[in-house]
Amino acid sequence: MTFQPNRNTIALAGVCLASLLFGLEISSVPVILPKLEAMLGANFRDLQWIMNAYTIACTTVLMATGTLADRFGRKRVMVTTTVAFGLASLLCGLAPTAPLLIIARFLQGLAGGAMLTCSVAVLSHQFQDGIERGRAFVAWSVVTGIGLGFGPAIGGLIVALSSWQWVFLIHVPLAVLALVFIGAGVTESRNHNAQKLDWAGILTLSLAVFGFSYLITQGAELGFGVRIGGTIAAASFFVAFLVAERISPYPMFDFSVFRIRQFSGAIVGAIGMNFSYWPFIIYLPIYYSGVLGYDSTTTGLLLLVYTLPFMVMPPIAERLRARYQARIAIPLGLLTLGIGFIAMWVGSGLEKANWLTMLPGTLIAGIGIGLTNSPTTNTTTGSVSPDRAGMASGIDISARLITLAINIAVLGLLLTQGIVSHLRNTFGEALDPRELRSLAEKIAGGNLDGLTQFSPKLSTLDPSGAIVHAALVNGFSWVMLYSGIGVLALSAIGFLIFGPKRAASEETGLGSVQCAAEACS
């Protein structure tokens, strides 16, 4: 007797494979950033934009995709976005320069964010039975977690066996395979009463996020007047977004949900995870390769310690939430995450720092993200009425992605400033400010070879390279300390927002483990 998978099983396979691609694209690319610096001549800012273009693009399409899927058909939009993701991945793999790769990454982010959001809508309609739907979302979450958890090791392995291009090109055949399953299994569905798109909200929020990210990333090379003007423009777009949401008949965000303590406390959890953990995964490979000198394969394996707890901790996290409520579970997760970063800060500052001195901190941080993620996802959707769960989930994912985009830029700024500070204290006036910053950005990329060609003065100022190495260590010290203190503060803020037990007990129930935030956290 042969196994005959039913249509729902085939649909689940296609949706899970599409979400696997999204997860891999988040966590596998940071491992190859040092390689991109060497092969494409990318500078440190280019590396930041290679990651942030994807994140900002995801934010842009997040809230629009659900409406488009409802109006034009969930299967049709899922197929379209998966095709677009495969084509964008092809463009990424063929990009000959860093600017073209950044453009391709933006297109990939548009497709990826839409594909991920649509996958939730497809599963919600495909599985009508509550028990089957729960199982489907558990399987989807596990597969997405596999993409996030094993992405660093897979990216490092691909670079070791082939080239950096295949980190992107591998998605093309996988996207084709996902399309086969989606086409065969997904049932077309649409909502004839779908709301109109909130174009004003989409555009103003996207411009505000891009503006702040650009100012943080590029601000050092902009004139004072341009920085002031850019800040005013970005702030104006954000204010315009708030106004647009107040007056729109079909707003993306209903801000009245923030009056619910459970929801607001959970959003602090979403912000805390992307304040530190996920933006730092972009820079941690640079630390392992540039500071500790490990190759891409070893770096990918070491990153597994950072990401694997994200996969194994959710059952424990949910038991904690069930027993002690979200008011304890989420702040506890953020507290653990903050302790992990402080432990990394201590371990990286030791005289003979190596992977073993970093191991406790990365492991504790991974446990912290695992304890925080699932309770946050379920609390945001479970603390509101069922008819508002989709909107609550959208706010949750948006909060994560916006925080991620901003803090990718902030951590890069801190890394560069920490390097500048050490070099200035050591070299004094030997390097002028512009030369000092250019050198710091070159060092921040992690490739310390050939720096004397970039800055000939180093051959006399630092012939052994010890000062440059110490400067990079100092930069990472700033990043880890900022991340640790920031998350610890957010843990306390979240605990205060949740309030006492009697207020927290107003929680309306469990939301299903369905949220696309599982993959964007």
PDB file of N, CA and C in Angstrom, residues 376-436:
ATOM      1  N   THR A 376       5.508  35.797  23.288  1.00  0.00           N
ATOM      2  CA  THR A 376       5.201  37.094  22.683  1.00  0.00           C
ATOM      3  C   THR A 376       4.219  36.934  21.542  1.00  0.00           C
ATOM      4  N   THR A 377       4.477  35.986  20.648  1.00  0.00           N
ATOM      5  CA  THR A 377       3.608  35.751  19.498  1.00  0.00           C
ATOM      6  C   THR A 377       2.194  35.404  19.945  1.00  0.00           C
ATOM      7  N   ASN A 378       2.076  34.482  20.879  1.00  0.00           N
ATOM      8  CA  ASN A 378       0.755  34.038  21.308  1.00  0.00           C
ATOM      9  C   ASN A 378       0.018  35.089  22.128  1.00  0.00           C
ATOM     10  N   THR A 379       0.740  35.910  22.859  1.00  0.00           N
ATOM     11  CA  THR A 379       0.088  36.924  23.687  1.00  0.00           C
ATOM     12  C   THR A 379      -0.449  38.072  22.845  1.00  0.00           C
ATOM     13  N   THR A 380       0.272  38.478  21.812  1.00  0.00           N
ATOM     14  CA  THR A 380      -0.222  39.580  20.974  1.00  0.00           C
ATOM     15  C   THR A 380      -1.536  39.193  20.295  1.00  0.00           C
ATOM     16  N   THR A 381      -1.637  37.951  19.814  1.00  0.00           N
ATOM     17  CA  THR A 381      -2.864  37.535  19.139  1.00  0.00           C
ATOM     18  C   THR A 381      -3.942  37.085  20.125  1.00  0.00           C
ATOM     19  N   GLY A 382      -3.513  36.558  21.279  1.00  0.00           N
ATOM     20  CA  GLY A 382      -4.474  36.030  22.234  1.00  0.00           C
ATOM     21  C   GLY A 382      -5.050  37.054  23.179  1.00  0.00           C
ATOM     22  N   SER A 383      -4.489  38.258  23.211  1.00  0.00           N
ATOM     23  CA  SER A 383      -4.976  39.279  24.144  1.00  0.00           C
ATOM     24  C   SER A 383      -6.034  40.187  23.527  1.00  0.00           C
ATOM     25  N   VAL A 384      -6.383  39.947  22.253  1.00  0.00           N
ATOM     26  CA  VAL A 384      -7.414  40.736  21.586  1.00  0.00           C
ATOM     27  C   VAL A 384      -8.511  39.796  21.106  1.00  0.00           C
ATOM     28  N   SER A 385      -9.627  40.355  20.687  1.00  0.00           N
ATOM     29  CA  SER A 385     -10.731  39.546  20.184  1.00  0.00           C
ATOM     30  C   SER A 385     -10.339  38.890  18.861  1.00  0.00           C
ATOM     31  N   PRO A 386     -10.948  37.750  18.507  1.00  0.00           N
ATOM     32  CA  PRO A 386     -10.554  37.021  17.292  1.00  0.00           C
ATOM     33  C   PRO A 386     -10.606  37.862  16.025  1.00  0.00           C
ATOM     34  N   ASP A 387     -11.563  38.775  15.912  1.00  0.00           N
ATOM     35  CA  ASP A 387     -11.672  39.576  14.700  1.00  0.00           C
ATOM     36  C   ASP A 387     -10.547  40.603  14.575  1.00  0.00           C
ATOM     37  N   ARG A 388      -9.774  40.804  15.633  1.00  0.00           N
ATOM     38  CA  ARG A 388      -8.661  41.760  15.585  1.00  0.00           C
ATOM     39  C   ARG A 388      -7.307  41.049  15.638  1.00  0.00           C
ATOM     40  N   ALA A 389      -7.317  39.706  15.615  1.00  0.00           N
ATOM     41  CA  ALA A 389      -6.068  38.953  15.748  1.00  0.00           C
ATOM     42  C   ALA A 389      -5.120  39.222  14.589  1.00  0.00           C
ATOM     43  N   GLY A 390      -5.669  39.347  13.360  1.00  0.00           N
ATOM     44  CA  GLY A 390      -4.810  39.610  12.208  1.00  0.00           C
ATOM     45  C   GLY A 390      -4.115  40.955  12.311  1.00  0.00           C
ATOM     46  N   MET A 391      -4.875  41.963  12.729  1.00  0.00           N
ATOM     47  CA  MET A 391      -4.286  43.289  12.904  1.00  0.00           C
ATOM     48  C   MET A 391      -3.245  43.284  14.024  1.00  0.00           C
ATOM     49  N   ALA A 392      -3.544  42.579  15.129  1.00  0.00           N
ATOM     50  CA  ALA A 392      -2.583  42.497  16.237  1.00  0.00           C
ATOM     51  C   ALA A 392      -1.309  41.805  15.801  1.00  0.00           C
ATOM     52  N   SER A 393      -1.459  40.736  15.026  1.00  0.00           N
ATOM     53  CA  SER A 393      -0.291  40.032  14.508  1.00  0.00           C
ATOM     54  C   SER A 393       0.530  40.936  13.600  1.00  0.00           C
ATOM     55  N   GLY A 394      -0.162  41.750  12.787  1.00  0.00           N
ATOM     56  CA  GLY A 394       0.551  42.669  11.894  1.00  0.00           C
ATOM     57  C   GLY A 394       1.342  43.715  12.669  1.00  0.00           C
ATOM     58  N   ILE A 395       0.780  44.240  13.747  1.00  0.00           N
ATOM     59  CA  ILE A 395       1.508  45.199  14.582  1.00  0.00           C
ATOM     60  C   ILE A 395       2.731  44.529  15.207  1.00  0.00           C
ATOM     61  N   ASP A 396       2.554  43.289  15.664  1.00  0.00           N
ATOM     62  CA  ASP A 396       3.656  42.535  16.262  1.00  0.00           C
ATOM     63  C   ASP A 396       4.811  42.394  15.269  1.00  0.00           C
ATOM     64  N   ILE A 397       4.513  41.909  14.068  1.00  0.00           N
ATOM     65  CA  ILE A 397       5.567  41.706  13.070  1.00  0.00           C
ATOM     66  C   ILE A 397       6.198  43.039  12.685  1.00  0.00           C
ATOM     67  N   SER A 398       5.359  44.065  12.511  1.00  0.00           N
ATOM     68  CA  SER A 398       5.892  45.382  12.136  1.00  0.00           C
ATOM     69  C   SER A 398       6.825  45.922  13.210  1.00  0.00           C
ATOM     70  N   ALA A 399       6.434  45.760  14.488  1.00  0.00           N
ATOM     71  CA  ALA A 399       7.290  46.233  15.579  1.00  0.00           C
ATOM     72  C   ALA A 399       8.645  45.527  15.532  1.00  0.00           C
ATOM     73  N   ARG A 400       8.626  44.246  15.238  1.00  0.00           N
ATOM     74  CA  ARG A 400       9.884  43.485  15.164  1.00  0.00           C
ATOM     75  C   ARG A 400      10.760  43.981  14.019  1.00  0.00           C
ATOM     76  N   LEU A 401      10.162  44.111  12.837  1.00  0.00           N
ATOM     77  CA  LEU A 401      10.951  44.479  11.664  1.00  0.00           C
ATOM     78  C   LEU A 401      11.459  45.912  11.730  1.00  0.00           C
ATOM     79  N   ILE A 402      10.622  46.817  12.231  1.00  0.00           N
ATOM     80  CA  ILE A 402      11.065  48.211  12.352  1.00  0.00           C
ATOM     81  C   ILE A 402      12.205  48.319  13.361  1.00  0.00           C
ATOM     82  N   THR A 403      12.055  47.644  14.508  1.00  0.00           N
ATOM     83  CA  THR A 403      13.127  47.653  15.508  1.00  0.00           C
ATOM     84  C   THR A 403      14.399  47.032  14.940  1.00  0.00           C
ATOM     85  N   LEU A 404      14.233  45.955  14.182  1.00  0.00           N
ATOM     86  CA  LEU A 404      15.395  45.302  13.573  1.00  0.00           C
ATOM     87  C   LEU A 404      16.105  46.238  12.610  1.00  0.00           C
ATOM     88  N   ALA A 405      15.338  46.895  11.735  1.00  0.00           N
ATOM     89  CA  ALA A 405      15.946  47.792  10.746  1.00  0.00           C
ATOM     90  C   ALA A 405      16.707  48.932  11.427  1.00  0.00           C
ATOM     91  N   ILE A 406      16.099  49.532  12.446  1.00  0.00           N
ATOM     92  CA  ILE A 406      16.749  50.651  13.131  1.00  0.00           C
ATOM     93  C   ILE A 406      18.003  50.180  13.860  1.00  0.00           C
ATOM     94  N   ASN A 407      17.929  49.022  14.510  1.00  0.00           N
ATOM     95  CA  ASN A 407      19.056  48.591  15.331  1.00  0.00           C
ATOM     96  C   ASN A 407      20.174  47.931  14.537  1.00  0.00           C
ATOM     97  N   ILE A 408      19.908  47.460  13.339  1.00  0.00           N
ATOM     98  CA  ILE A 408      21.008  47.080  12.459  1.00  0.00           C
ATOM     99  C   ILE A 408      21.901  48.303  12.240  1.00  0.00           C
ATOM    100  N   ALA A 409      21.260  49.441  12.004  1.00  0.00           N
ATOM    101  CA  ALA A 409      22.012  50.681  11.800  1.00  0.00           C
ATOM    102  C   ALA A 409      22.675  51.154  13.094  1.00  0.00           C
ATOM    103  N   VAL A 410      21.948  51.066  14.216  1.00  0.00           N
ATOM    104  CA  VAL A 410      22.503  51.548  15.485  1.00  0.00           C
ATOM    105  C   VAL A 410      23.718  50.718  15.906  1.00  0.00           C
ATOM    106  N   LEU A 411      23.634  49.393  15.813  1.00  0.00           N
ATOM    107  CA  LEU A 411      24.769  48.557  16.201  1.00  0.00           C
ATOM    108  C   LEU A 411      25.978  48.821  15.305  1.00  0.00           C
ATOM    109  N   GLY A 412      25.735  49.053  14.010  1.00  0.00           N
ATOM    110  CA  GLY A 412      26.841  49.403  13.123  1.00  0.00           C
ATOM    111  C   GLY A 412      27.491  50.718  13.505  1.00  0.00           C
ATOM    112  N   LEU A 413      26.657  51.691  13.890  1.00  0.00           N
ATOM    113  CA  LEU A 413      27.189  52.984  14.329  1.00  0.00           C
ATOM    114  C   LEU A 413      28.022  52.821  15.592  1.00  0.00           C
ATOM    115  N   LEU A 414      27.522  52.060  16.551  1.00  0.00           N
ATOM    116  CA  LEU A 414      28.258  51.846  17.804  1.00  0.00           C
ATOM    117  C   LEU A 414      29.568  51.111  17.560  1.00  0.00           C
ATOM    118  N   LEU A 415      29.537  50.115  16.683  1.00  0.00           N
ATOM    119  CA  LEU A 415      30.761  49.384  16.369  1.00  0.00           C
ATOM    120  C   LEU A 415      31.816  50.323  15.797  1.00  0.00           C
ATOM    121  N   THR A 416      31.399  51.154  14.861  1.00  0.00           N
ATOM    122  CA  THR A 416      32.334  52.099  14.238  1.00  0.00           C
ATOM    123  C   THR A 416      32.844  53.123  15.247  1.00  0.00           C
ATOM    124  N   GLN A 417      31.938  53.646  16.070  1.00  0.00           N
ATOM    125  CA  GLN A 417      32.337  54.653  17.055  1.00  0.00           C
ATOM    126  C   GLN A 417      33.287  54.069  18.101  1.00  0.00           C
ATOM    127  N   GLY A 418      33.060  52.820  18.493  1.00  0.00           N
ATOM    128  CA  GLY A 418      33.972  52.179  19.440  1.00  0.00           C
ATOM    129  C   GLY A 418      35.365  52.026  18.868  1.00  0.00           C
ATOM    130  N   ILE A 419      35.435  51.715  17.573  1.00  0.00           N
ATOM    131  CA  ILE A 419      36.736  51.603  16.906  1.00  0.00           C
ATOM    132  C   ILE A 419      37.404  52.963  16.810  1.00  0.00           C
ATOM    133  N   VAL A 420      36.636  53.974  16.413  1.00  0.00           N
ATOM    134  CA  VAL A 420      37.173  55.336  16.316  1.00  0.00           C
ATOM    135  C   VAL A 420      37.720  55.794  17.656  1.00  0.00           C
ATOM    136  N   SER A 421      36.972  55.544  18.726  1.00  0.00           N
ATOM    137  CA  SER A 421      37.396  55.970  20.058  1.00  0.00           C
ATOM    138  C   SER A 421      38.744  55.364  20.437  1.00  0.00           C
ATOM    139  N   HIS A 422      38.902  54.060  20.191  1.00  0.00           N
ATOM    140  CA  HIS A 422      40.164  53.407  20.547  1.00  0.00           C
ATOM    141  C   HIS A 422      41.323  53.921  19.693  1.00  0.00           C
ATOM    142  N   LEU A 423      41.086  54.073  18.402  1.00  0.00           N
ATOM    143  CA  LEU A 423      42.157  54.558  17.521  1.00  0.00           C
ATOM    144  C   LEU A 423      42.545  55.989  17.875  1.00  0.00           C
ATOM    145  N   ARG A 424      41.558  56.829  18.188  1.00  0.00           N
ATOM    146  CA  ARG A 424      41.863  58.219  18.531  1.00  0.00           C
ATOM    147  C   ARG A 424      42.675  58.294  19.824  1.00  0.00           C
ATOM    148  N   ASN A 425      42.299  57.485  20.808  1.00  0.00           N
ATOM    149  CA  ASN A 425      43.029  57.492  22.076  1.00  0.00           C
ATOM    150  C   ASN A 425      44.447  56.967  21.918  1.00  0.00           C
ATOM    151  N   THR A 426      44.658  56.083  20.957  1.00  0.00           N
ATOM    152  CA  THR A 426      45.973  55.466  20.770  1.00  0.00           C
ATOM    153  C   THR A 426      46.853  56.287  19.836  1.00  0.00           C
ATOM    154  N   PHE A 427      46.274  56.725  18.710  1.00  0.00           N
ATOM    155  CA  PHE A 427      47.065  57.426  17.687  1.00  0.00           C
ATOM    156  C   PHE A 427      47.115  58.933  17.895  1.00  0.00           C
ATOM    157  N   GLY A 428      46.217  59.468  18.706  1.00  0.00           N
ATOM    158  CA  GLY A 428      46.204  60.915  18.907  1.00  0.00           C
ATOM    159  C   GLY A 428      45.827  61.638  17.629  1.00  0.00           C
ATOM    160  N   GLU A 429      46.675  62.584  17.218  1.00  0.00           N
ATOM    161  CA  GLU A 429      46.394  63.397  16.041  1.00  0.00           C
ATOM    162  C   GLU A 429      47.106  62.874  14.798  1.00  0.00           C
ATOM    163  N   ALA A 430      47.624  61.658  14.849  1.00  0.00           N
ATOM    164  CA  ALA A 430      48.370  61.113  13.703  1.00  0.00           C
ATOM    165  C   ALA A 430      47.471  60.931  12.484  1.00  0.00           C
ATOM    166  N   LEU A 431      46.176  60.713  12.691  1.00  0.00           N
ATOM    167  CA  LEU A 431      45.231  60.567  11.588  1.00  0.00           C
ATOM    168  C   LEU A 431      44.176  61.658  11.700  1.00  0.00           C
ATOM    169  N   ASP A 432      43.857  62.308  10.571  1.00  0.00           N
ATOM    170  CA  ASP A 432      42.816  63.336  10.617  1.00  0.00           C
ATOM    171  C   ASP A 432      41.450  62.659  10.771  1.00  0.00           C
ATOM    172  N   PRO A 433      40.427  63.391  11.204  1.00  0.00           N
ATOM    173  CA  PRO A 433      39.125  62.777  11.514  1.00  0.00           C
ATOM    174  C   PRO A 433      38.517  61.982  10.358  1.00  0.00           C
ATOM    175  N   ARG A 434      38.593  62.500   9.140  1.00  0.00           N
ATOM    176  CA  ARG A 434      38.017  61.786   8.002  1.00  0.00           C
ATOM    177  C   ARG A 434      38.766  60.486   7.734  1.00  0.00           C
ATOM    178  N   GLU A 435      40.092  60.537   7.803  1.00  0.00           N
ATOM    179  CA  GLU A 435      40.889  59.342   7.596  1.00  0.00           C
ATOM    180  C   GLU A 435      40.643  58.325   8.706  1.00  0.00           C
ATOM    181  N   LEU A 436      40.462  58.840   9.913  1.00  0.00           N
ATOM    182  CA  LEU A 436      40.210  57.962  11.062  1.00  0.00           C
ATOM    183  C   LEU A 436      38.880  57.219  10.895  1.00  0.00           C
TER     184      LEU A 436
END
